[in-house]
PDB file of C-alpha atoms in Angstrom:
ATOM      1  CA  UNK A   1      69.416 187.930 189.705  1.00 90.00           C
ATOM      2  CA  UNK A   2      66.481 188.570 191.615  1.00 96.00           C
ATOM      3  CA  UNK A   3      65.156 186.988 195.176  1.00 97.00           C
ATOM      4  CA  UNK A   4      62.748 188.115 197.284  1.00 97.00           C
ATOM      5  CA  UNK A   5      61.871 186.201 199.769  1.00 97.00           C
ATOM      6  CA  UNK A   6      58.779 187.339 201.784  1.00 97.00           C
ATOM      7  CA  UNK A   7      57.701 185.479 205.202  1.00 96.00           C
ATOM      8  CA  UNK A   8      54.327 186.808 205.436  1.00 95.00           C
ATOM      9  CA  UNK A   9      53.326 185.419 201.901  1.00 96.00           C
ATOM     10  CA  UNK A  10      49.691 186.357 202.333  1.00 96.00           C
ATOM     11  CA  UNK A  11      50.424 190.176 202.152  1.00 96.00           C
ATOM     12  CA  UNK A  12      51.509 188.890 198.354  1.00 97.00           C
ATOM     13  CA  UNK A  13      47.937 187.269 197.976  1.00 97.00           C
ATOM     14  CA  UNK A  14      46.122 189.995 199.138  1.00 97.00           C
ATOM     15  CA  UNK A  15      48.223 192.796 197.119  1.00 97.00           C
ATOM     16  CA  UNK A  16      47.374 191.078 193.986  1.00 97.00           C
ATOM     17  CA  UNK A  17      43.735 190.412 195.098  1.00 97.00           C
ATOM     18  CA  UNK A  18      43.555 194.160 195.835  1.00 97.00           C
ATOM     19  CA  UNK A  19      44.116 195.217 191.934  1.00 98.00           C
ATOM     20  CA  UNK A  20      44.006 192.286 189.592  1.00 96.00           C
ATOM     21  CA  UNK A  21      40.121 193.262 188.811  1.00 95.00           C
ATOM     22  CA  UNK A  22      41.158 196.954 188.058  1.00 97.00           C
ATOM     23  CA  UNK A  23      44.485 196.288 186.223  1.00 96.00           C
ATOM     24  CA  UNK A  24      45.057 193.082 183.576  1.00 95.00           C
ATOM     25  CA  UNK A  25      48.453 193.657 182.937  1.00 95.00           C
ATOM     26  CA  UNK A  26      51.350 195.709 184.683  1.00 96.00           C
ATOM     27  CA  UNK A  27      55.123 196.039 184.869  1.00 96.00           C
ATOM     28  CA  UNK A  28      56.325 195.376 188.488  1.00 96.00           C
ATOM     29  CA  UNK A  29      59.813 197.319 188.999  1.00 96.00           C
ATOM     30  CA  UNK A  30      62.387 196.147 190.657  1.00 96.00           C
ATOM     31  CA  UNK A  31      65.570 198.101 192.538  1.00 97.00           C
ATOM     32  CA  UNK A  32      67.896 197.488 195.421  1.00 95.00           C
ATOM     33  CA  UNK A  33      65.144 199.369 197.481  1.00 96.00           C
ATOM     34  CA  UNK A  34      61.904 197.404 197.142  1.00 97.00           C
ATOM     35  CA  UNK A  35      59.397 196.730 194.222  1.00 95.00           C
ATOM     36  CA  UNK A  36      56.811 198.937 192.637  1.00 97.00           C
ATOM     37  CA  UNK A  37      53.964 198.964 190.349  1.00 97.00           C
ATOM     38  CA  UNK A  38      52.094 201.867 188.643  1.00 97.00           C
ATOM     39  CA  UNK A  39      49.017 201.352 186.268  1.00 96.00           C
ATOM     40  CA  UNK A  40      45.929 202.999 185.179  1.00 96.00           C
ATOM     41  CA  UNK A  41      43.041 200.809 184.534  1.00 96.00           C
ATOM     42  CA  UNK A  42      42.007 199.912 180.820  1.00 94.00           C
ATOM     43  CA  UNK A  43      39.605 203.268 180.675  1.00 96.00           C
ATOM     44  CA  UNK A  44      42.146 205.533 182.115  1.00 95.00           C
ATOM     45  CA  UNK A  45      39.881 206.615 185.084  1.00 97.00           C
ATOM     46  CA  UNK A  46      41.962 205.162 188.128  1.00 98.00           C
ATOM     47  CA  UNK A  47      45.388 204.301 188.716  1.00 97.00           C
ATOM     48  CA  UNK A  48      47.255 201.804 191.065  1.00 98.00           C
ATOM     49  CA  UNK A  49      50.425 202.517 192.561  1.00 97.00           C
ATOM     50  CA  UNK A  50      51.863 199.998 194.503  1.00 98.00           C
ATOM     51  CA  UNK A  51      55.204 199.903 196.696  1.00 98.00           C
ATOM     52  CA  UNK A  52      56.839 197.263 199.067  1.00 98.00           C
ATOM     53  CA  UNK A  53      60.029 197.905 200.599  1.00 98.00           C
ATOM     54  CA  UNK A  54      62.966 196.063 200.737  1.00 97.00           C
ATOM     55  CA  UNK A  55      62.958 196.004 204.577  1.00 96.00           C
ATOM     56  CA  UNK A  56      59.956 194.445 204.355  1.00 95.00           C
ATOM     57  CA  UNK A  57      61.271 190.996 203.244  1.00 97.00           C
ATOM     58  CA  UNK A  58      63.086 188.754 205.153  1.00 96.00           C
ATOM     59  CA  UNK A  59      65.707 188.221 202.151  1.00 97.00           C
ATOM     60  CA  UNK A  60      65.790 190.771 199.292  1.00 97.00           C
ATOM     61  CA  UNK A  61      68.327 190.715 196.539  1.00 97.00           C
ATOM     62  CA  UNK A  62      67.983 192.776 193.396  1.00 97.00           C
ATOM     63  CA  UNK A  63      71.514 192.798 191.449  1.00 95.00           C
ATOM     64  CA  UNK A  64      69.939 195.486 188.449  1.00 94.00           C
ATOM     65  CA  UNK A  65      67.161 197.402 188.265  1.00 94.00           C
ATOM     66  CA  UNK A  66      64.605 195.483 186.120  1.00 94.00           C
ATOM     67  CA  UNK A  67      60.927 195.558 185.192  1.00 94.00           C
ATOM     68  CA  UNK A  68      58.955 192.189 184.522  1.00 96.00           C
ATOM     69  CA  UNK A  69      55.626 192.299 182.646  1.00 96.00           C
ATOM     70  CA  UNK A  70      52.925 190.311 184.392  1.00 97.00           C
ATOM     71  CA  UNK A  71      49.265 189.466 183.203  1.00 97.00           C
ATOM     72  CA  UNK A  72      47.466 189.843 187.123  1.00 97.00           C
ATOM     73  CA  UNK A  73      45.212 187.391 186.642  1.00 97.00           C
ATOM     74  CA  UNK A  74      47.564 184.814 186.024  1.00 97.00           C
ATOM     75  CA  UNK A  75      49.910 186.082 189.229  1.00 97.00           C
ATOM     76  CA  UNK A  76      46.730 185.737 191.338  1.00 97.00           C
ATOM     77  CA  UNK A  77      46.011 181.994 189.847  1.00 97.00           C
ATOM     78  CA  UNK A  78      49.505 181.073 190.992  1.00 97.00           C
ATOM     79  CA  UNK A  79      49.608 183.125 194.507  1.00 97.00           C
ATOM     80  CA  UNK A  80      46.319 181.610 194.819  1.00 97.00           C
ATOM     81  CA  UNK A  81      48.058 177.800 195.343  1.00 97.00           C
ATOM     82  CA  UNK A  82      50.242 179.313 198.144  1.00 97.00           C
ATOM     83  CA  UNK A  83      48.459 178.473 201.560  1.00 96.00           C
ATOM     84  CA  UNK A  84      48.249 181.645 203.668  1.00 96.00           C
ATOM     85  CA  UNK A  85      50.802 180.517 206.027  1.00 97.00           C
ATOM     86  CA  UNK A  86      53.394 179.837 203.334  1.00 98.00           C
ATOM     87  CA  UNK A  87      56.800 182.069 202.892  1.00 98.00           C
ATOM     88  CA  UNK A  88      56.581 183.709 198.965  1.00 98.00           C
ATOM     89  CA  UNK A  89      59.678 183.842 197.254  1.00 98.00           C
ATOM     90  CA  UNK A  90      59.922 185.613 193.550  1.00 98.00           C
ATOM     91  CA  UNK A  91      62.824 184.408 192.004  1.00 97.00           C
ATOM     92  CA  UNK A  92      64.303 185.495 188.693  1.00 96.00           C
ATOM     93  CA  UNK A  93      67.226 185.919 186.033  1.00 92.00           C
ATOM     94  CA  UNK A  94      68.247 188.631 183.917  1.00 84.00           C
ATOM     95  CA  UNK A  95      66.856 188.501 180.310  1.00 85.00           C
ATOM     96  CA  UNK A  96      64.858 185.752 181.018  1.00 92.00           C
ATOM     97  CA  UNK A  97      61.168 185.311 180.203  1.00 95.00           C
ATOM     98  CA  UNK A  98      59.735 183.684 183.226  1.00 97.00           C
ATOM     99  CA  UNK A  99      59.793 184.386 186.804  1.00 98.00           C
ATOM    100  CA  UNK A 100      59.244 181.667 189.580  1.00 98.00           C
ATOM    101  CA  UNK A 101      57.332 181.734 192.726  1.00 98.00           C
ATOM    102  CA  UNK A 102      58.079 179.410 195.471  1.00 98.00           C
ATOM    103  CA  UNK A 103      56.005 178.636 198.291  1.00 98.00           C
ATOM    104  CA  UNK A 104      56.962 176.736 201.455  1.00 98.00           C
ATOM    105  CA  UNK A 105      55.076 175.703 203.993  1.00 97.00           C
ATOM    106  CA  UNK A 106      55.727 177.015 207.422  1.00 95.00           C
ATOM    107  CA  UNK A 107      57.377 173.745 208.616  1.00 94.00           C
ATOM    108  CA  UNK A 108      59.365 173.365 205.073  1.00 93.00           C
ATOM    109  CA  UNK A 109      57.592 170.011 204.608  1.00 96.00           C
ATOM    110  CA  UNK A 110      55.915 171.446 201.463  1.00 97.00           C
ATOM    111  CA  UNK A 111      57.636 173.039 198.581  1.00 98.00           C
ATOM    112  CA  UNK A 112      55.935 174.316 195.446  1.00 98.00           C
ATOM    113  CA  UNK A 113      57.533 175.786 192.424  1.00 97.00           C
ATOM    114  CA  UNK A 114      55.360 177.855 189.584  1.00 98.00           C
ATOM    115  CA  UNK A 115      56.949 179.288 187.098  1.00 98.00           C
ATOM    116  CA  UNK A 116      55.158 181.982 185.154  1.00 98.00           C
ATOM    117  CA  UNK A 117      55.800 183.457 181.349  1.00 98.00           C
ATOM    118  CA  UNK A 118      55.948 187.289 181.125  1.00 97.00           C
ATOM    119  CA  UNK A 119      54.890 189.603 178.609  1.00 96.00           C
ATOM    120  CA  UNK A 120      56.000 192.851 177.316  1.00 94.00           C
ATOM    121  CA  UNK A 121      53.769 195.693 178.237  1.00 93.00           C
ATOM    122  CA  UNK A 122      53.616 199.199 176.864  1.00 87.00           C
ATOM    123  CA  UNK A 123      52.623 201.140 179.938  1.00 80.00           C
ATOM    124  CA  UNK A 124      52.703 204.783 179.970  1.00 81.00           C
ATOM    125  CA  UNK A 125      54.410 205.917 183.566  1.00 90.00           C
ATOM    126  CA  UNK A 126      52.602 208.916 184.697  1.00 94.00           C
ATOM    127  CA  UNK A 127      54.110 211.653 187.273  1.00 95.00           C
ATOM    128  CA  UNK A 128      52.380 211.603 190.636  1.00 94.00           C
ATOM    129  CA  UNK A 129      53.156 215.132 191.791  1.00 91.00           C
ATOM    130  CA  UNK A 130      53.250 215.945 195.555  1.00 90.00           C
ATOM    131  CA  UNK A 131      50.083 217.992 196.420  1.00 91.00           C
ATOM    132  CA  UNK A 132      48.338 219.678 199.383  1.00 93.00           C
ATOM    133  CA  UNK A 133      45.224 218.117 199.681  1.00 97.00           C
ATOM    134  CA  UNK A 134      42.440 220.327 201.328  1.00 97.00           C
ATOM    135  CA  UNK A 135      40.915 217.083 203.364  1.00 98.00           C
ATOM    136  CA  UNK A 136      42.423 214.186 204.531  1.00 98.00           C
ATOM    137  CA  UNK A 137      40.038 211.484 206.555  1.00 98.00           C
ATOM    138  CA  UNK A 138      41.691 208.552 207.758  1.00 98.00           C
ATOM    139  CA  UNK A 139      38.724 206.179 208.999  1.00 98.00           C
ATOM    140  CA  UNK A 140      38.299 202.053 209.567  1.00 98.00           C
ATOM    141  CA  UNK A 141      38.960 200.490 206.587  1.00 98.00           C
ATOM    142  CA  UNK A 142      36.139 197.930 206.981  1.00 98.00           C
ATOM    143  CA  UNK A 143      33.560 200.791 207.395  1.00 98.00           C
ATOM    144  CA  UNK A 144      34.348 202.738 204.462  1.00 98.00           C
ATOM    145  CA  UNK A 145      34.192 199.461 202.240  1.00 98.00           C
ATOM    146  CA  UNK A 146      30.779 199.030 203.953  1.00 98.00           C
ATOM    147  CA  UNK A 147      29.687 202.578 203.182  1.00 98.00           C
ATOM    148  CA  UNK A 148      30.514 201.839 199.229  1.00 98.00           C
ATOM    149  CA  UNK A 149      28.758 198.775 199.087  1.00 98.00           C
ATOM    150  CA  UNK A 150      25.470 200.425 200.841  1.00 98.00           C
ATOM    151  CA  UNK A 151      25.920 203.213 198.421  1.00 98.00           C
ATOM    152  CA  UNK A 152      26.354 201.269 195.188  1.00 98.00           C
ATOM    153  CA  UNK A 153      22.656 199.491 195.723  1.00 98.00           C
ATOM    154  CA  UNK A 154      21.381 202.854 195.745  1.00 98.00           C
ATOM    155  CA  UNK A 155      23.234 205.153 193.174  1.00 97.00           C
ATOM    156  CA  UNK A 156      26.055 204.985 190.659  1.00 97.00           C
ATOM    157  CA  UNK A 157      28.202 207.937 192.153  1.00 97.00           C
ATOM    158  CA  UNK A 158      29.441 209.126 195.332  1.00 98.00           C
ATOM    159  CA  UNK A 159      29.443 212.883 196.540  1.00 98.00           C
ATOM    160  CA  UNK A 160      32.056 212.927 199.087  1.00 98.00           C
ATOM    161  CA  UNK A 161      31.940 216.355 201.326  1.00 98.00           C
ATOM    162  CA  UNK A 162      34.123 217.257 204.059  1.00 98.00           C
ATOM    163  CA  UNK A 163      33.679 220.093 206.257  1.00 96.00           C
ATOM    164  CA  UNK A 164      33.999 221.100 209.998  1.00 89.00           C
ATOM    165  CA  UNK A 165      31.050 218.605 210.761  1.00 88.00           C
ATOM    166  CA  UNK A 166      32.152 215.589 209.427  1.00 96.00           C
ATOM    167  CA  UNK A 167      32.529 213.504 206.131  1.00 98.00           C
ATOM    168  CA  UNK A 168      29.421 213.111 204.159  1.00 98.00           C
ATOM    169  CA  UNK A 169      28.817 210.419 201.857  1.00 98.00           C
ATOM    170  CA  UNK A 170      25.745 210.788 199.527  1.00 98.00           C
ATOM    171  CA  UNK A 171      23.863 209.401 196.683  1.00 98.00           C
ATOM    172  CA  UNK A 172      21.081 209.447 194.802  1.00 97.00           C
ATOM    173  CA  UNK A 173      19.374 207.052 192.127  1.00 97.00           C
ATOM    174  CA  UNK A 174      15.889 206.410 190.625  1.00 97.00           C
ATOM    175  CA  UNK A 175      14.896 204.846 194.046  1.00 98.00           C
ATOM    176  CA  UNK A 176      15.902 207.675 196.134  1.00 98.00           C
ATOM    177  CA  UNK A 177      18.629 209.474 197.952  1.00 98.00           C
ATOM    178  CA  UNK A 178      21.403 208.472 200.788  1.00 98.00           C
ATOM    179  CA  UNK A 179      23.334 210.530 202.947  1.00 98.00           C
ATOM    180  CA  UNK A 180      25.963 209.035 205.532  1.00 98.00           C
ATOM    181  CA  UNK A 181      27.690 211.374 207.700  1.00 98.00           C
ATOM    182  CA  UNK A 182      30.556 210.354 209.959  1.00 97.00           C
ATOM    183  CA  UNK A 183      32.049 212.674 212.659  1.00 97.00           C
ATOM    184  CA  UNK A 184      35.866 212.930 214.162  1.00 95.00           C
ATOM    185  CA  UNK A 185      35.853 209.924 216.802  1.00 93.00           C
ATOM    186  CA  UNK A 186      39.161 209.343 218.168  1.00 89.00           C
ATOM    187  CA  UNK A 187      37.655 208.402 221.656  1.00 90.00           C
ATOM    188  CA  UNK A 188      37.821 204.815 220.711  1.00 90.00           C
ATOM    189  CA  UNK A 189      39.391 202.233 222.435  1.00 93.00           C
ATOM    190  CA  UNK A 190      41.657 201.228 219.281  1.00 93.00           C
ATOM    191  CA  UNK A 191      43.308 203.690 217.296  1.00 91.00           C
ATOM    192  CA  UNK A 192      42.647 201.914 213.861  1.00 93.00           C
ATOM    193  CA  UNK A 193      38.676 202.313 215.081  1.00 94.00           C
ATOM    194  CA  UNK A 194      39.446 206.254 215.024  1.00 96.00           C
ATOM    195  CA  UNK A 195      37.750 208.625 212.387  1.00 97.00           C
ATOM    196  CA  UNK A 196      40.176 211.825 212.010  1.00 97.00           C
ATOM    197  CA  UNK A 197      39.317 214.154 209.855  1.00 97.00           C
ATOM    198  CA  UNK A 198      42.461 216.749 208.748  1.00 97.00           C
ATOM    199  CA  UNK A 199      40.496 219.651 207.026  1.00 96.00           C
ATOM    200  CA  UNK A 200      42.094 223.001 205.793  1.00 96.00           C
ATOM    201  CA  UNK A 201      39.535 223.820 203.456  1.00 97.00           C
ATOM    202  CA  UNK A 202      35.744 222.506 202.851  1.00 97.00           C
ATOM    203  CA  UNK A 203      35.684 220.012 199.781  1.00 97.00           C
ATOM    204  CA  UNK A 204      33.219 218.086 197.827  1.00 97.00           C
ATOM    205  CA  UNK A 205      33.740 216.345 195.024  1.00 97.00           C
ATOM    206  CA  UNK A 206      32.026 213.479 192.894  1.00 97.00           C
ATOM    207  CA  UNK A 207      33.161 209.631 192.178  1.00 97.00           C
ATOM    208  CA  UNK A 208      31.696 206.696 190.559  1.00 97.00           C
ATOM    209  CA  UNK A 209      31.248 204.125 192.947  1.00 98.00           C
ATOM    210  CA  UNK A 210      32.428 201.130 190.703  1.00 97.00           C
ATOM    211  CA  UNK A 211      35.981 202.292 190.902  1.00 98.00           C
ATOM    212  CA  UNK A 212      35.263 203.020 195.047  1.00 98.00           C
ATOM    213  CA  UNK A 213      34.363 199.553 195.620  1.00 98.00           C
ATOM    214  CA  UNK A 214      36.701 198.178 193.590  1.00 98.00           C
ATOM    215  CA  UNK A 215      39.379 199.789 195.659  1.00 98.00           C
ATOM    216  CA  UNK A 216      37.992 198.457 198.725  1.00 98.00           C
ATOM    217  CA  UNK A 217      39.037 194.814 197.805  1.00 98.00           C
ATOM    218  CA  UNK A 218      42.325 196.307 199.454  1.00 98.00           C
ATOM    219  CA  UNK A 219      40.557 196.142 202.824  1.00 98.00           C
ATOM    220  CA  UNK A 220      42.341 193.003 203.877  1.00 98.00           C
ATOM    221  CA  UNK A 221      45.426 194.821 203.922  1.00 98.00           C
ATOM    222  CA  UNK A 222      45.336 197.177 206.350  1.00 98.00           C
ATOM    223  CA  UNK A 223      42.622 198.080 209.233  1.00 97.00           C
ATOM    224  CA  UNK A 224      42.334 201.686 208.369  1.00 98.00           C
ATOM    225  CA  UNK A 225      42.143 203.817 204.916  1.00 98.00           C
ATOM    226  CA  UNK A 226      42.813 207.580 204.068  1.00 98.00           C
ATOM    227  CA  UNK A 227      41.164 209.430 201.944  1.00 98.00           C
ATOM    228  CA  UNK A 228      42.888 212.860 200.553  1.00 98.00           C
ATOM    229  CA  UNK A 229      40.561 214.985 198.404  1.00 98.00           C
ATOM    230  CA  UNK A 230      41.709 218.174 196.641  1.00 97.00           C
ATOM    231  CA  UNK A 231      39.614 220.009 194.301  1.00 93.00           C
ATOM    232  CA  UNK A 232      40.647 219.397 190.293  1.00 86.00           C
ATOM    233  CA  UNK A 233      42.519 216.296 191.498  1.00 95.00           C
ATOM    234  CA  UNK A 234      41.906 213.046 191.666  1.00 97.00           C
ATOM    235  CA  UNK A 235      40.983 211.669 194.660  1.00 98.00           C
ATOM    236  CA  UNK A 236      44.059 209.209 196.557  1.00 98.00           C
ATOM    237  CA  UNK A 237      42.343 206.213 198.236  1.00 98.00           C
ATOM    238  CA  UNK A 238      45.091 204.595 200.497  1.00 98.00           C
ATOM    239  CA  UNK A 239      45.848 201.452 202.223  1.00 98.00           C
ATOM    240  CA  UNK A 240      48.945 201.389 204.241  1.00 97.00           C
ATOM    241  CA  UNK A 241      50.728 198.120 203.978  1.00 96.00           C
ATOM    242  CA  UNK A 242      52.593 197.063 207.878  1.00 89.00           C
ATOM    243  CA  UNK A 243      56.276 198.578 207.631  1.00 85.00           C
ATOM    244  CA  UNK A 244      56.397 197.823 204.026  1.00 94.00           C
ATOM    245  CA  UNK A 245      54.459 200.248 202.234  1.00 97.00           C
ATOM    246  CA  UNK A 246      51.215 201.092 200.538  1.00 98.00           C
ATOM    247  CA  UNK A 247      48.331 200.293 197.604  1.00 98.00           C
ATOM    248  CA  UNK A 248      47.329 203.950 196.664  1.00 98.00           C
ATOM    249  CA  UNK A 249      44.613 204.079 194.359  1.00 98.00           C
ATOM    250  CA  UNK A 250      43.797 207.577 192.350  1.00 98.00           C
ATOM    251  CA  UNK A 251      40.653 207.918 191.161  1.00 98.00           C
ATOM    252  CA  UNK A 252      39.734 211.134 188.351  1.00 98.00           C
ATOM    253  CA  UNK A 253      36.629 212.846 190.052  1.00 97.00           C
ATOM    254  CA  UNK A 254      33.400 213.564 187.754  1.00 95.00           C
ATOM    255  CA  UNK A 255      32.690 216.897 186.422  1.00 89.00           C
ATOM    256  CA  UNK A 256      30.073 218.608 188.618  1.00 78.00           C
ATOM    257  CA  UNK A 257      27.051 219.409 187.317  1.00 66.00           C
TER     258      UNK A 257
ATOM    259  CA  UNK B   1      24.927 212.783 184.708  1.00 74.00           C
ATOM    260  CA  UNK B   2      28.310 213.874 185.278  1.00 83.00           C
ATOM    261  CA  UNK B   3      31.039 213.032 182.609  1.00 92.00           C
ATOM    262  CA  UNK B   4      33.777 211.104 184.164  1.00 94.00           C
ATOM    263  CA  UNK B   5      37.148 212.680 183.432  1.00 95.00           C
ATOM    264  CA  UNK B   6      40.452 210.658 183.024  1.00 96.00           C
ATOM    265  CA  UNK B   7      43.993 210.364 185.101  1.00 96.00           C
ATOM    266  CA  UNK B   8      45.804 211.445 182.211  1.00 94.00           C
ATOM    267  CA  UNK B   9      44.040 215.106 182.561  1.00 94.00           C
ATOM    268  CA  UNK B  10      45.708 215.312 185.631  1.00 95.00           C
ATOM    269  CA  UNK B  11      48.918 213.798 185.575  1.00 94.00           C
ATOM    270  CA  UNK B  12      51.302 213.614 182.703  1.00 90.00           C
ATOM    271  CA  UNK B  13      53.866 211.204 181.113  1.00 89.00           C
ATOM    272  CA  UNK B  14      56.818 210.959 182.655  1.00 84.00           C
TER     273      UNK B  14
END
């Protein structure tokens, strides 16, 4: 028996929108402490890791650990039928080949049930080792999205370099080059507007902008984004989900020329 | 053009 009631149903809608274009199918792993998902994109270049802790749910019941394979495109279609203010409940029974999404309007005058077919997914689970990162940049998520979008109109890859001067995003393409430098800026009215650079050692790495732009679909989940880099490790682009968990995107670097 | 590496080159199966 599985029953999870999320008052802020829009969160689940936003989570799905942030990952559905990167990953087609994924196993949702439910346990008493919450649910998680880990999946690579079809080219095995990027990996998404999602965690939603049970504390964030108004009601959370999971009698035994269970894994449900879902097509994220189909799940997104169903969750789009929930209103932004709706309460969403996920229900499942042991051994069933379906999962039910229940949407309740805030005033309880409309209640909808959507039953979705589950699927068997053979997915590899990867161990993600704890790492000490050379540089961690925390910045407004909207600013990061803007930079990735702007640079993608010039080139295909971005070089992200962190030095004590700041963080530099660079690209080059047929029409020319672009460099955007952000300096640490903590003298802002709201903490979420700050750019904070923690650097142990300078680092410079190259990534595909197509993936970075895909990650920025998670922007509605959080005002800030954290970018963690170490040479010879995938970059981690993390969007925290208030009080509940996170969506983390890992992207393998391009080889340096 | 910089060749793209894969995630599986960094993280191993559990």
